[in-house]
Short mmCIF file of C-alpha atoms and ligand atoms in Angstrom, two decimals:
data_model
loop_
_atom_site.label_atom_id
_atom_site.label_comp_id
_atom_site.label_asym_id
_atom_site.label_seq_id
_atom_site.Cartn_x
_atom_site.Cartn_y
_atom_site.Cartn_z
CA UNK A 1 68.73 70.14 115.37
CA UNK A 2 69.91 69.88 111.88
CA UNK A 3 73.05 68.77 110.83
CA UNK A 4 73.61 71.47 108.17
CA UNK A 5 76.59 71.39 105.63
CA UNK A 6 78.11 68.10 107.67
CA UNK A 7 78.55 64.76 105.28
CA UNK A 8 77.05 62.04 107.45
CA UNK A 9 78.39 58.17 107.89
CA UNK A 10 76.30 55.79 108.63
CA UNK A 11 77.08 53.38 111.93
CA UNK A 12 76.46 49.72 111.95
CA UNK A 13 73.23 50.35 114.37
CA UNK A 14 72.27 53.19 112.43
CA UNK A 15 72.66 56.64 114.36
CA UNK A 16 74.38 59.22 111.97
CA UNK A 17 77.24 60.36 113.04
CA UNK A 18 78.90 64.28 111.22
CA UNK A 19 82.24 63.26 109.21
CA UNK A 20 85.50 65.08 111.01
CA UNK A 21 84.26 68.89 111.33
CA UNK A 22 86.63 70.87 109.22
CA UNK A 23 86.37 73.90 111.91
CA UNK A 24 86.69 73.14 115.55
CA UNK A 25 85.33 75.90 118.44
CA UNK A 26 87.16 76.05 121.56
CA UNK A 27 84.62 77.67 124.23
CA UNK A 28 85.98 77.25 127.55
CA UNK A 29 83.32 77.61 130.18
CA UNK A 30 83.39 78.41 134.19
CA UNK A 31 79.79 78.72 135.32
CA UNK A 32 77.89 79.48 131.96
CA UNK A 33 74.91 77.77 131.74
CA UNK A 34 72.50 80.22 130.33
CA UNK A 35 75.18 82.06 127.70
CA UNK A 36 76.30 78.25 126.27
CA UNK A 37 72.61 77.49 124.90
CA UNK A 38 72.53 80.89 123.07
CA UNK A 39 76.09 80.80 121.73
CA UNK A 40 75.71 77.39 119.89
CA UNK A 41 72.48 78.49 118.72
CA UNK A 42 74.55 81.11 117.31
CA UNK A 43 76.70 79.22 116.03
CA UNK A 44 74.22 76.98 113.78
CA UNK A 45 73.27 80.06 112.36
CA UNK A 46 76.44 81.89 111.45
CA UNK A 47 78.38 78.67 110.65
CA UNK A 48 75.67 77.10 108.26
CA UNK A 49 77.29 75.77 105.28
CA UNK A 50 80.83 74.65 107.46
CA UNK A 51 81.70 71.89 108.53
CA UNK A 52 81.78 73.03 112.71
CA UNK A 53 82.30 71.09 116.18
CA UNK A 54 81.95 72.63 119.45
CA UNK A 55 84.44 71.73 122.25
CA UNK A 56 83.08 72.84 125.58
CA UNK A 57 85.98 72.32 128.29
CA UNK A 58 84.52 73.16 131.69
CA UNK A 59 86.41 73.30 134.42
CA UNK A 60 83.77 71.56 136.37
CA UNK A 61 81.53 74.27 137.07
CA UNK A 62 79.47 74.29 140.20
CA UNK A 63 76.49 75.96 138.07
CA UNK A 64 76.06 72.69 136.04
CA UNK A 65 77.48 74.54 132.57
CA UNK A 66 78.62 70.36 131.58
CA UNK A 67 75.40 69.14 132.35
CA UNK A 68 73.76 72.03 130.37
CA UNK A 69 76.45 70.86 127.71
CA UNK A 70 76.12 67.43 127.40
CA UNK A 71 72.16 68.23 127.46
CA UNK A 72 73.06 70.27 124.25
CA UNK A 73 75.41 67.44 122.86
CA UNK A 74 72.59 64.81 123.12
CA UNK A 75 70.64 66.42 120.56
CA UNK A 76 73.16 67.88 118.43
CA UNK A 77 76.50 65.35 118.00
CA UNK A 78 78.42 68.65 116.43
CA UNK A 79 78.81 69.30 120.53
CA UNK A 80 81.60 67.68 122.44
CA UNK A 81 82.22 67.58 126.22
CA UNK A 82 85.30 68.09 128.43
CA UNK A 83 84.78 68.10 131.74
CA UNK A 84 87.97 68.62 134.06
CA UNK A 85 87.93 67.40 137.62
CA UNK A 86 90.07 69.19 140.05
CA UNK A 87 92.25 71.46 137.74
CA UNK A 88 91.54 75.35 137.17
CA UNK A 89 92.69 77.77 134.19
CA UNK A 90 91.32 78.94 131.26
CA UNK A 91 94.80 78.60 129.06
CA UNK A 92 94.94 74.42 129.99
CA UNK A 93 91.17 74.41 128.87
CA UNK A 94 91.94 75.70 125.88
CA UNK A 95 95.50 73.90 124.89
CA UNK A 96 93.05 70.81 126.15
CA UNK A 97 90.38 71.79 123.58
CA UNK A 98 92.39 72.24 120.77
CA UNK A 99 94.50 69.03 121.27
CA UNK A 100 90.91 67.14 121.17
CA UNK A 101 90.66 68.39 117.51
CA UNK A 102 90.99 66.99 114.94
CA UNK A 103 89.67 69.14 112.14
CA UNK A 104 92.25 71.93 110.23
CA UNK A 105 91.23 74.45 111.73
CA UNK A 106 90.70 75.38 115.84
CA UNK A 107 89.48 78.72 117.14
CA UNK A 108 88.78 79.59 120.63
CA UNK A 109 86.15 82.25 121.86
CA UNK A 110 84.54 82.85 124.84
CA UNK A 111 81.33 81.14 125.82
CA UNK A 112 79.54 84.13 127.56
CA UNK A 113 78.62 85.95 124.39
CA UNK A 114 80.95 88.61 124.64
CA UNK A 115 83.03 87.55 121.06
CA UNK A 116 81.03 88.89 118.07
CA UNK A 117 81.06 84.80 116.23
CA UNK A 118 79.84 86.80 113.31
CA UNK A 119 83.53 86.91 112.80
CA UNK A 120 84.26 83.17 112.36
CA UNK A 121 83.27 82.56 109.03
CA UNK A 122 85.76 85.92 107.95
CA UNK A 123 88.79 83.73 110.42
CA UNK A 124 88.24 80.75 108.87
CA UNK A 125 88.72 82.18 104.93
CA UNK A 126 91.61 83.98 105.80
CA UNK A 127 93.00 81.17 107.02
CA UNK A 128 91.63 78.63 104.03
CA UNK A 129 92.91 80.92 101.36
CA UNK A 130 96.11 80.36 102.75
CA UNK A 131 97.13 84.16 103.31
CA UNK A 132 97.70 83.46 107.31
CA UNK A 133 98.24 80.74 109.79
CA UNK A 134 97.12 82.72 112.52
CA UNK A 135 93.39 85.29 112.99
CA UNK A 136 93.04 86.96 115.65
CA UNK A 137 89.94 88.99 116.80
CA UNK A 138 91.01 92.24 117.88
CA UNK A 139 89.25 95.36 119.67
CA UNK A 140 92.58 97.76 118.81
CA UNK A 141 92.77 97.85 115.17
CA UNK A 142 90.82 100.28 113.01
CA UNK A 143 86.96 99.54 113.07
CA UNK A 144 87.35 96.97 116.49
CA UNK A 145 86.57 98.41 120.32
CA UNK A 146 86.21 97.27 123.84
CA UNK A 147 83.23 98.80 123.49
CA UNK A 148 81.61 98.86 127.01
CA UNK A 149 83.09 95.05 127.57
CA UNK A 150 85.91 96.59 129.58
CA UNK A 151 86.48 98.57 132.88
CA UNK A 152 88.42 101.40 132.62
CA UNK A 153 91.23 99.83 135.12
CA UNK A 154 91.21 96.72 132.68
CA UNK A 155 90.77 99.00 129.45
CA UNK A 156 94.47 100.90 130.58
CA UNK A 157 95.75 97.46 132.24
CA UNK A 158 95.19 96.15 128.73
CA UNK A 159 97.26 98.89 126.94
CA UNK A 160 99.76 98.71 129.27
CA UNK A 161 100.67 95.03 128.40
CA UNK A 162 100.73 95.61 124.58
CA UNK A 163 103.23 97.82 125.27
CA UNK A 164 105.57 95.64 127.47
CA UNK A 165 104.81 92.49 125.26
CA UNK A 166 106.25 94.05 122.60
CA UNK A 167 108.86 95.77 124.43
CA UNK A 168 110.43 92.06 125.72
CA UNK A 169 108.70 89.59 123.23
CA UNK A 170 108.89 91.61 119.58
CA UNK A 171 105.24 90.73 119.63
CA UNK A 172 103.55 93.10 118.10
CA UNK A 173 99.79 92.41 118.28
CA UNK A 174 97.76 94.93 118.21
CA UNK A 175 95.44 92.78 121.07
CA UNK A 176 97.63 90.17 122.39
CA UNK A 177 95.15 89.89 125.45
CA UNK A 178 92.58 89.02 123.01
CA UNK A 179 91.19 85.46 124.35
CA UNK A 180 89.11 85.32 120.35
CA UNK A 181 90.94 83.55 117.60
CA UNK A 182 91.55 81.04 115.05
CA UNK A 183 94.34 78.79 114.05
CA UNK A 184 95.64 75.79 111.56
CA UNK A 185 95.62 72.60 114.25
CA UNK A 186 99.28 71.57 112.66
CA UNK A 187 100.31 75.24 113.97
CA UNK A 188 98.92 74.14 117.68
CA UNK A 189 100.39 70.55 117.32
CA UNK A 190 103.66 72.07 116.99
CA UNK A 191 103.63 74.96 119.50
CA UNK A 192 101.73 72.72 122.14
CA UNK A 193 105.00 71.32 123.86
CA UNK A 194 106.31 75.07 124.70
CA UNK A 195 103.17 76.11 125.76
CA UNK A 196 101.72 76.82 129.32
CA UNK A 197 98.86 75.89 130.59
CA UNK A 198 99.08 78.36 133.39
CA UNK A 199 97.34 81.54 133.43
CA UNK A 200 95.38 82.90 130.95
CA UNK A 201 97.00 84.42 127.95
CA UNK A 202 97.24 82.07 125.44
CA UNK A 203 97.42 83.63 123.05
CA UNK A 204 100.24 86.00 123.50
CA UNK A 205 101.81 82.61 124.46
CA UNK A 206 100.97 80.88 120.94
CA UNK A 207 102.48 83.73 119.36
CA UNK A 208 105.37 84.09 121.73
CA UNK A 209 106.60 80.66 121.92
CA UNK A 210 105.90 80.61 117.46
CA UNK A 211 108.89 83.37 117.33
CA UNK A 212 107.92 85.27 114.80
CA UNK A 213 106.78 81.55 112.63
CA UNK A 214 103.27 82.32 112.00
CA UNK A 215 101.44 84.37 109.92
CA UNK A 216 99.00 86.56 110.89
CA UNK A 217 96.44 88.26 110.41
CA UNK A 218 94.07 90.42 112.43
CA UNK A 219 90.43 91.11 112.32
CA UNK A 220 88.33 93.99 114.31
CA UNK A 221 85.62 93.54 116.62
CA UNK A 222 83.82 95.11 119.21
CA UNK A 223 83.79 93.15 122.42
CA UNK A 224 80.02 92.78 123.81
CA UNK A 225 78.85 93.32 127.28
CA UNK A 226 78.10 90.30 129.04
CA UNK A 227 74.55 89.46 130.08
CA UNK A 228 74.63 86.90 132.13
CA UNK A 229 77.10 84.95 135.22
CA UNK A 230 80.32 87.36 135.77
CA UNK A 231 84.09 87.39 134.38
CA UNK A 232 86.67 85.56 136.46
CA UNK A 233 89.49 87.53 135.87
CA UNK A 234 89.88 90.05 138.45
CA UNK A 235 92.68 92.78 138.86
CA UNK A 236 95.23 90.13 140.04
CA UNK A 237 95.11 88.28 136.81
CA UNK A 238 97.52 91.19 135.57
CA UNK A 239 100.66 89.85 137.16
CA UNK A 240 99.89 86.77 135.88
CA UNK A 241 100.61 88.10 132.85
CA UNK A 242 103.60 89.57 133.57
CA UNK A 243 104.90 86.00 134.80
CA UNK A 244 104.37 84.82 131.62
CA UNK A 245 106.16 87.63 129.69
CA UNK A 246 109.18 87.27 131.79
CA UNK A 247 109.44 83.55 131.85
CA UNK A 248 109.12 83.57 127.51
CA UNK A 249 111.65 86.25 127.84
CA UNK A 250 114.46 84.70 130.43
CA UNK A 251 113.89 81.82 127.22
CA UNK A 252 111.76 79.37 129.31
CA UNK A 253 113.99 78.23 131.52
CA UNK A 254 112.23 78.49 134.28
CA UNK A 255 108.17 77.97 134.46
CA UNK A 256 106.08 80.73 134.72
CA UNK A 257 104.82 79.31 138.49
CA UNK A 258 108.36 79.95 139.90
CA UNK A 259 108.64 83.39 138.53
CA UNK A 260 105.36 84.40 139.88
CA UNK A 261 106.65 83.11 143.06
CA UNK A 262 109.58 84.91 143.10
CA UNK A 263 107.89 87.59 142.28
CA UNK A 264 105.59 87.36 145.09
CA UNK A 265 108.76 86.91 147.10
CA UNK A 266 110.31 89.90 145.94
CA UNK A 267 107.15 91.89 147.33
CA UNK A 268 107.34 90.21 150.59
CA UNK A 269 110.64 92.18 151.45
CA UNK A 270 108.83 95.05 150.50
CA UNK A 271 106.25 94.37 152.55
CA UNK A 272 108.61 93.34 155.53
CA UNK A 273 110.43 96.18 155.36
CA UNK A 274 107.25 98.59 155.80
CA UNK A 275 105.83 96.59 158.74
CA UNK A 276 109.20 96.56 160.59
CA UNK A 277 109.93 100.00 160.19
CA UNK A 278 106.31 100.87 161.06
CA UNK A 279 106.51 98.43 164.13
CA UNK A 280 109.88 100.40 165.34
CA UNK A 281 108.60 103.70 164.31
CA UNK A 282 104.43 103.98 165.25
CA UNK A 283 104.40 101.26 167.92
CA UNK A 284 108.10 101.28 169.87
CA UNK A 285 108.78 97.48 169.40
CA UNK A 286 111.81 96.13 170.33
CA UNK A 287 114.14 95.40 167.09
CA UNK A 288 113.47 91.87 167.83
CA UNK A 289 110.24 91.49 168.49
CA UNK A 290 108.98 94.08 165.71
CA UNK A 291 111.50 91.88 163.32
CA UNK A 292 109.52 88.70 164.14
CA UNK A 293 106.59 90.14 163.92
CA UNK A 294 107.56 91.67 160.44
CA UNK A 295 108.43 88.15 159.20
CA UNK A 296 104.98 87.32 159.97
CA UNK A 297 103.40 89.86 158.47
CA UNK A 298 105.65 89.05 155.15
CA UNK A 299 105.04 84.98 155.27
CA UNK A 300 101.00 85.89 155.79
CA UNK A 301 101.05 88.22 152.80
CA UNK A 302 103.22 85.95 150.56
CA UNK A 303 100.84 82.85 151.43
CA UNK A 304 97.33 84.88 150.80
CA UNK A 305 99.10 86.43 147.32
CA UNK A 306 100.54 82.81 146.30
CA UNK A 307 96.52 81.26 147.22
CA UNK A 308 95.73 83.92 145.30
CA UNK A 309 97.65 83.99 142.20
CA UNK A 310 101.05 81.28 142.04
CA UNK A 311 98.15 78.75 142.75
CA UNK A 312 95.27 80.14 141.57
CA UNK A 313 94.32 77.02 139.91
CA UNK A 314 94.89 75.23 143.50
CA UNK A 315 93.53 77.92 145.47
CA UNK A 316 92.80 77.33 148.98
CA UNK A 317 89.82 78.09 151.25
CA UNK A 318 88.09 78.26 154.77
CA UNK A 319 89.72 75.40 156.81
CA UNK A 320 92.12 73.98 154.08
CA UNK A 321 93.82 77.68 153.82
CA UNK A 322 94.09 78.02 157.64
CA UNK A 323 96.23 74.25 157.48
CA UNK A 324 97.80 75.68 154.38
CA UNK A 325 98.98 78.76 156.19
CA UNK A 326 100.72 76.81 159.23
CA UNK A 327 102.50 74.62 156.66
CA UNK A 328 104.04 77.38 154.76
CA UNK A 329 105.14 78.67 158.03
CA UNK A 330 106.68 76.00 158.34
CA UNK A 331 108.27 75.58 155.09
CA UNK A 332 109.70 79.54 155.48
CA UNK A 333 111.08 78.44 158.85
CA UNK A 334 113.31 75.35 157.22
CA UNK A 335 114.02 78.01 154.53
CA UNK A 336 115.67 80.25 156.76
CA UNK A 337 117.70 77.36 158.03
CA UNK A 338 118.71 76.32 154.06
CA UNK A 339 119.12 80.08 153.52
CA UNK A 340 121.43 80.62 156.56
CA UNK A 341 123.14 77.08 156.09
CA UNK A 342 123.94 77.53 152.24
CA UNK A 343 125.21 81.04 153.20
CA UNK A 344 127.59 79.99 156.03
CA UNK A 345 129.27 77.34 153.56
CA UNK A 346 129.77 79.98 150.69
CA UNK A 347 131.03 82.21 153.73
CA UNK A 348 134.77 81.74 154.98
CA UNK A 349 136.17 84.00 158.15
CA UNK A 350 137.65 87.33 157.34
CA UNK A 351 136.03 87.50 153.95
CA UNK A 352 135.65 90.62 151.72
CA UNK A 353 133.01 92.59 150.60
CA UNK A 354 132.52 90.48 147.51
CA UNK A 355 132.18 86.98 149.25
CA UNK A 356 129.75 88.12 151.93
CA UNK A 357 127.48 89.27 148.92
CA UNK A 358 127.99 86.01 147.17
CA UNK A 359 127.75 84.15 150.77
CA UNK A 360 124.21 86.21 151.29
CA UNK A 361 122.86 86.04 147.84
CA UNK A 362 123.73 82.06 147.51
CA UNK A 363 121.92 81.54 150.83
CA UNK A 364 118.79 83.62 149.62
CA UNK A 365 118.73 81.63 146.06
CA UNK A 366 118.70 78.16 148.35
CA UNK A 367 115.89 79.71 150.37
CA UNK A 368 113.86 80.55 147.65
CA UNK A 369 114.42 77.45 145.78
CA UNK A 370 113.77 75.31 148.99
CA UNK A 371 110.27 77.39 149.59
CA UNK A 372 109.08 76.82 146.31
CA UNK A 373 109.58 73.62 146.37
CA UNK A 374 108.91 72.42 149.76
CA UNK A 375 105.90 74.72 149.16
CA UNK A 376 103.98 72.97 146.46
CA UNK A 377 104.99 70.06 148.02
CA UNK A 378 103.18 70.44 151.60
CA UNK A 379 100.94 73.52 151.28
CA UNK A 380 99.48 73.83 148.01
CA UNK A 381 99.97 69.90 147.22
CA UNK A 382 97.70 68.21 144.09
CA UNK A 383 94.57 66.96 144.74
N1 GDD B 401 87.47 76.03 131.56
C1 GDD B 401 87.66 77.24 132.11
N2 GDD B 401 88.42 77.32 133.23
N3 GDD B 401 87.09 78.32 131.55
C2 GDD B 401 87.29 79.52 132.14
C3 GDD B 401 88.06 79.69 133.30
C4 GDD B 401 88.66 78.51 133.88
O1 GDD B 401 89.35 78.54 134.88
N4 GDD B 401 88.06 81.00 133.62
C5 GDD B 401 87.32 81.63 132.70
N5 GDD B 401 86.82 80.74 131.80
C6 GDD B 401 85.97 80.98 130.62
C7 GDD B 401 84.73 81.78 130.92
O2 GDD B 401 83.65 80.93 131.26
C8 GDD B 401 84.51 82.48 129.60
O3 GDD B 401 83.86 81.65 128.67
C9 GDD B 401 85.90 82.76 129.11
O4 GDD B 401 86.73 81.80 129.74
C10 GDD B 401 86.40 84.17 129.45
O5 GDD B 401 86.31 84.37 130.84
P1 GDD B 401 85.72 85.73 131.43
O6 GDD B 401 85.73 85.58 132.90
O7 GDD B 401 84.45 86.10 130.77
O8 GDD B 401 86.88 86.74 130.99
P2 GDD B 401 86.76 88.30 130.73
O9 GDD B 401 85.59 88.63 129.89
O10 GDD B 401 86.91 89.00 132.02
O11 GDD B 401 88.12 88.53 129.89
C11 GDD B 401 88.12 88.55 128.49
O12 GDD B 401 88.93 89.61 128.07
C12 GDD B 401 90.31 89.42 128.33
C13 GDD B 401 91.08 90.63 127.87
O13 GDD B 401 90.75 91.74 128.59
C14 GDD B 401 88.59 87.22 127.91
O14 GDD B 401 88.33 87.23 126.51
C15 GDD B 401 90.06 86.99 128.10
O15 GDD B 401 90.45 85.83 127.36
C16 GDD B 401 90.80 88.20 127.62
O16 GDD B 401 92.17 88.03 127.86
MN1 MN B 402 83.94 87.57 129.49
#
């Protein structure tokens, strides 16, 4: 392939090498083998005349999508590998990506063909002129659309979190979901120590964690349909979202992992309360017994939507979920001990109102706190 609009050096044994790209694309891949081939094709075309990289960051893909790439970045040296062994999440690919640029400007778009990169080009000179430190691709301003890219669940889901984004953030994108955009590298060198690299909303996060410090400026597009593989966000990745709007709005002082937790916590009382009522109620259990039982049902629900979400990015299967699931029984079981230990220090004997609810809520803190801990300790443990 050509090297179009790239200076070239020469190396001491003679293979040309392109000068520092001016414009660096972040594509984060999971399984994408046949859209990556088409989208830097693409890409030569559209960006002819710039000086462009590619930065593929797979998240080792079981469909060979870094093979494919470094296949692709043998015969064209404007392609650049990541591969990532062992880790999971589209935001850390793309914080990754952009910190392995070094050219002024970074954009990230997805690799399955669904961003129109007909856009790029129109990013980049909004940016160069100046005018903005910040484009973003978005399908909700005048001329842009989902187009048939989106479910209907997803399309409302979608409008839903503008709303509360700029309800508890004051950011008021018109697409903060939007995973398409482009941005001056000094901008990401400076953000990158506030951001997270869980989940999957970076961008709201850029923007979020800037406080109102960029510039910006947004662009419309209609988002494609994709052709081939499937997305890997499902319905879940919703709350996920929500973590990371509350943990930017408590002021980061706690991650976004604990809040999901909690979170997931809070909905295990929920769910405890149904099954022991139901137990009590439909079946004619014992208070005891249906109590237990309800405790199970909570700790089995809390470890299957913690798998599912809290540690997405360590998620668990077949055998290693089954060992995963014993150990966070186990971890709840100490908790109760923390909870009810805490609680009986903070208690003292003929104590009000007040101090029983301090005694209680102290001992529920020190369980929670224990769980989590104890929890990503033993059950969903690095690898
Ligand atoms: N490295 C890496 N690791 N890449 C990932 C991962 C991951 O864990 N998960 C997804 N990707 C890549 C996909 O391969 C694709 O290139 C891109 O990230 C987007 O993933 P999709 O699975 O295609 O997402 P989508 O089309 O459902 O969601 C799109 O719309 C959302 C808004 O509704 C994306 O643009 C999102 O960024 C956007 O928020
Ligand atoms: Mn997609």
């Amino acid at each position: 392939m050509p090297v179009d609009g790239v200076s070239q050096t020469s190396e001491p044994d003679g293979a040309a090498r392109p000068a520092t790209a001016r414009l660096s694309v972040v594509l984060p891949t999971f399984n994408e083998r046949d859209n990556l081939p088409v989208l830097i094709d693409r890409l030569d075309t559209v960006l002819a005349g710039i000086a462009w990289e590619a930065i593929v960051v797979d998240d080792n893909s079981p469909d060979g999508t870094a093979e494919a790439a470094r296949a692709i970045a043998a015969r064209d040296p404007r392609v650049r590998v990541i591969r990532r062994v062992g880790r999971r999440g589209l935001s850390g690919a793309c914080i990754e990506g952009m910190l392995a640029s070094s050219a002024d400007y970074v954009a990230v778009m997805d690799a399955d063909l669904q961003h129109d990169e007909t856009l790029l080009p129109k990013m980049l000179a909004a940016l160069s002129n100046g005018a903005a430190d910040l484009a973003v691709a978005s399908r909700h301003v005048e001329g842009g659309d989902v187009g048939s890219g989106l479910s209907s669940v997803r399309a409302s889901g979608s409008g839903l979190a503008n709303r509360l984004a700029r309800l508890l953030l004051g950011v008021t994108l018109s697409d903060p979901m939007s995973g398409f955009f482009m941005i001056r590298r000094s901008e990401v060198e400076r953000l990158a120590p506030g951001l997270s690299s869980q989940g999957f909303k970076i961008l709201l996060d850029i923007v979020a964690t800037a406080r109102g410090s960029l510039r910006i400026v947004e662009l419309p597009f209609v988002f494609r349909e994709r052709l081939h593989g499937q997305s890997k966000l499902d319905t879940l990745v919703a709350l996920d979202f929500l973590g990371l709007l509350l943990s930017k709005f408590v002021g980061d002082v706690v991650s976004v992992r604990f809040l999901m937790f909690m979170m997931v916590g809070a909905s295990g009382v929920i769910v405890h309360m149904a099954a022991l009522f139901a137990l009590i109620e439909l079946e004619g259990m014992s208070f005891q017994l249906a109590q237990t039982a309800a405790t199970f049902v909570a700790m089995t629900t809390n470890f299957w939507l913690n798998n599912r979400l809290t540690y997405r990015d360590r998620r668990l299967r077949g055998l290693a979920a089954l060992r995963g699931l014993l150990t966070f029984y186990l971890v709840c079981g100490f908790g109760v001990i923390a909870n009810v230990g805490v609680a009986s220090l903070v208690y003292q004997e003929d104590a009000g109102r007040i101090l029983i609810g301090l005694a209680g809520a102290a001992g529920a803190v020190m369980g929670a706190v224990w769980n989590y801990a104890a929890s990503s300790v033993l059950t969903w443990r690095k690898a």
